[in-house]
mmCIF file of C-alpha atoms in Angstrom:
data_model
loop_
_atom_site.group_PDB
_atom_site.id
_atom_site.type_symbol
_atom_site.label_atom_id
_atom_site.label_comp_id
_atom_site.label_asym_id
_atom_site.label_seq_id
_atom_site.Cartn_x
_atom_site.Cartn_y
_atom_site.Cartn_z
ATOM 1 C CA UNK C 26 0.000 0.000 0.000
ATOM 2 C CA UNK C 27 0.994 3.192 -0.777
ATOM 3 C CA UNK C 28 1.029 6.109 1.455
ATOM 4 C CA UNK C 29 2.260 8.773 3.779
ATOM 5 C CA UNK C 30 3.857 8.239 7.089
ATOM 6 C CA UNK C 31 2.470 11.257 9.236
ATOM 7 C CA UNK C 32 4.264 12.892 12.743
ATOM 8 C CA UNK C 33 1.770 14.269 14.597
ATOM 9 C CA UNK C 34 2.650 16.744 17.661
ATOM 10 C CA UNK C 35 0.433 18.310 19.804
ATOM 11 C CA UNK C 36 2.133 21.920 20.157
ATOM 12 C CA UNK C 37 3.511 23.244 23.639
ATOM 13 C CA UNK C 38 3.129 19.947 25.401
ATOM 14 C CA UNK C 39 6.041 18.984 27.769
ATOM 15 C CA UNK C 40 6.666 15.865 27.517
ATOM 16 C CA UNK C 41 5.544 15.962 23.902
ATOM 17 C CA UNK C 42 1.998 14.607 22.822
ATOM 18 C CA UNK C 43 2.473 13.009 19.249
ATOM 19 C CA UNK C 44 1.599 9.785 17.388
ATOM 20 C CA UNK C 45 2.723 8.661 14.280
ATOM 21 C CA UNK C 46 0.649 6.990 11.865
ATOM 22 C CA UNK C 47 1.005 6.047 8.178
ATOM 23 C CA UNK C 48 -2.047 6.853 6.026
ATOM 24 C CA UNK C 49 -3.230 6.494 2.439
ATOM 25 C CA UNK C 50 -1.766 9.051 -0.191
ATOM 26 C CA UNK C 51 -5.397 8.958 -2.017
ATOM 27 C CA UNK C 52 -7.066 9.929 1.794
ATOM 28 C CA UNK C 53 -8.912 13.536 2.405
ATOM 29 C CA UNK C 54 -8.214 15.975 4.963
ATOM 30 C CA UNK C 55 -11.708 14.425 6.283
ATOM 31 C CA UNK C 56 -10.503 11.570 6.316
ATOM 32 C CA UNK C 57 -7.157 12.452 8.347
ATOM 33 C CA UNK C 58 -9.154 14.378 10.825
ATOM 34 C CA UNK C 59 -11.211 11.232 11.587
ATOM 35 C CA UNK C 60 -7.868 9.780 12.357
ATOM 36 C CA UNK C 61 -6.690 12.019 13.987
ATOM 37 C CA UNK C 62 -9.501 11.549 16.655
ATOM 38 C CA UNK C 63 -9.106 8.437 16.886
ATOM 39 C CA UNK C 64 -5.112 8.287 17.767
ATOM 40 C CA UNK C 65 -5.709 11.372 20.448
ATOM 41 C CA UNK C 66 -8.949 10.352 21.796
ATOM 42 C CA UNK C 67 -10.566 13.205 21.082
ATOM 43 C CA UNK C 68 -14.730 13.139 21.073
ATOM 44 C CA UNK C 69 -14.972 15.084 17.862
ATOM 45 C CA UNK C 70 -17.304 17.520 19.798
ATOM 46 C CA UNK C 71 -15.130 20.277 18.561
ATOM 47 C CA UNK C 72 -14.823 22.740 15.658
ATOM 48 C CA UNK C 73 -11.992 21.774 13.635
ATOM 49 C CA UNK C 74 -9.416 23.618 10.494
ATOM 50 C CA UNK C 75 -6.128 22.274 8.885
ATOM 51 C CA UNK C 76 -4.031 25.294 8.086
ATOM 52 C CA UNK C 77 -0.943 25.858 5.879
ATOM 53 C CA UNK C 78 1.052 28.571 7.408
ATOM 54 C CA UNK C 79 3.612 28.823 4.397
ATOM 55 C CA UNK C 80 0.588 29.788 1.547
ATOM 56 C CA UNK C 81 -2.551 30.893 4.106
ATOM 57 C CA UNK C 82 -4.374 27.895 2.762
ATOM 58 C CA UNK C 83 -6.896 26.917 5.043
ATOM 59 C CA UNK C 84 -9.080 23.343 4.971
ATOM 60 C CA UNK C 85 -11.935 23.105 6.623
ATOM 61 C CA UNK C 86 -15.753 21.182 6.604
ATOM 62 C CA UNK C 87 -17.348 24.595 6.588
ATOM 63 C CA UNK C 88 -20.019 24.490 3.817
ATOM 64 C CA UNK C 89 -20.502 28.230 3.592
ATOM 65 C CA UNK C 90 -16.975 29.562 3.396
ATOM 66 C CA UNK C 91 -16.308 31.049 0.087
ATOM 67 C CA UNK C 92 -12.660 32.407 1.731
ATOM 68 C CA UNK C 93 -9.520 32.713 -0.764
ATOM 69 C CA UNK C 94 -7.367 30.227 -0.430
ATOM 70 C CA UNK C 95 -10.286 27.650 1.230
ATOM 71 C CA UNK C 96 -10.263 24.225 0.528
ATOM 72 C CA UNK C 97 -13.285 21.800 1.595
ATOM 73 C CA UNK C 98 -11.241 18.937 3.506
ATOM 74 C CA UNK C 99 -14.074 15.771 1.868
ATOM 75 C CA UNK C 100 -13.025 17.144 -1.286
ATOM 76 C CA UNK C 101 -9.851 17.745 -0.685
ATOM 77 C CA UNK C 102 -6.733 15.364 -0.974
ATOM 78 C CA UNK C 103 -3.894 15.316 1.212
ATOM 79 C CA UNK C 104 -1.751 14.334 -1.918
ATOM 80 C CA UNK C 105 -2.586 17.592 -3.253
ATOM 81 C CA UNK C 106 -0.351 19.239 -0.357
ATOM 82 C CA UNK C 107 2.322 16.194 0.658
ATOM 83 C CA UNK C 108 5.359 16.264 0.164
ATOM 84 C CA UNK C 109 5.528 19.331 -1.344
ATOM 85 C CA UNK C 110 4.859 21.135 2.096
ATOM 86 C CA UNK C 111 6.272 19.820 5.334
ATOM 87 C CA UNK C 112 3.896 20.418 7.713
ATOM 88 C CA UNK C 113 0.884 21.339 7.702
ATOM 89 C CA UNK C 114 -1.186 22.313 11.493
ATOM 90 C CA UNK C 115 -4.459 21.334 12.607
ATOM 91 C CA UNK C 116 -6.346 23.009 14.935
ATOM 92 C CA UNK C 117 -9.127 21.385 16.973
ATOM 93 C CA UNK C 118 -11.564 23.404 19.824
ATOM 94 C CA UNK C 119 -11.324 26.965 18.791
ATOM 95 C CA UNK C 120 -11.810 27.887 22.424
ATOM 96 C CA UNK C 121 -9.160 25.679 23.962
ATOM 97 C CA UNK C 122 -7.037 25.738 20.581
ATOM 98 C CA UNK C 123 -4.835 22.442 20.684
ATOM 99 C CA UNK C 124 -3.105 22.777 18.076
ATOM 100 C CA UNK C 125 -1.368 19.979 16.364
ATOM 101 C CA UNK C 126 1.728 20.121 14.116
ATOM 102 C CA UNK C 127 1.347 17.445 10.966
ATOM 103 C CA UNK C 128 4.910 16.557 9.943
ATOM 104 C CA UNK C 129 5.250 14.641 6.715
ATOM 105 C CA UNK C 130 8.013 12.391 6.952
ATOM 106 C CA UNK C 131 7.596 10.188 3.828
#
């Protein structure tokens, strides 16, 4: 199989918080966030955005946004982004903000 092995850090933890998982290059940002619940035990209760600091692209399940630079993450493929960035950072709980540092290591 085919696919991306992912680093994922939760930011500003001491000891760090991160998993590492490998997932499929044809997989959505919808589909990484479920993922992404599921290796941090997280309720997905939460508001949720990917975010690529380097180009202000943002990737989100928000229906409505018609932002620049928006991507909807079911349509969206993380192919489309790895390797070609490094990281990318996903932010879950817009009140608490843990934010989550997505490190593509190959």
């Amino acid at each position: 199989m085919a696919g991306y092995v992912l680093k994922i850090v939760i930011e500003d933890t001491h000891p760090p918080v991160w998993r590492r998982i490998v997932i499929p290059e044809r997989a959505t940002f919808a589909e990484l966030h479920e993922m992404i619940q599921i290796i941090f035990g997280w309720s997905d209760s939460h508001l949720h955005e990917f975010f690529i600091p380097s180009e202000s692209i943002r990737i989100g399940n928000d229906e409505d946004a018609y932002l620049y630079n928006y991507f909807k993450e079911s349509e969206t493929l993380v192919e489309n982004f790895f390797p070609e960035h490094k990281w990318v950072r996903y932010i879950y709980d817009f009140g608490d903000e843990w934010r989550h540092k997505i490190i593509y290591e190959k």
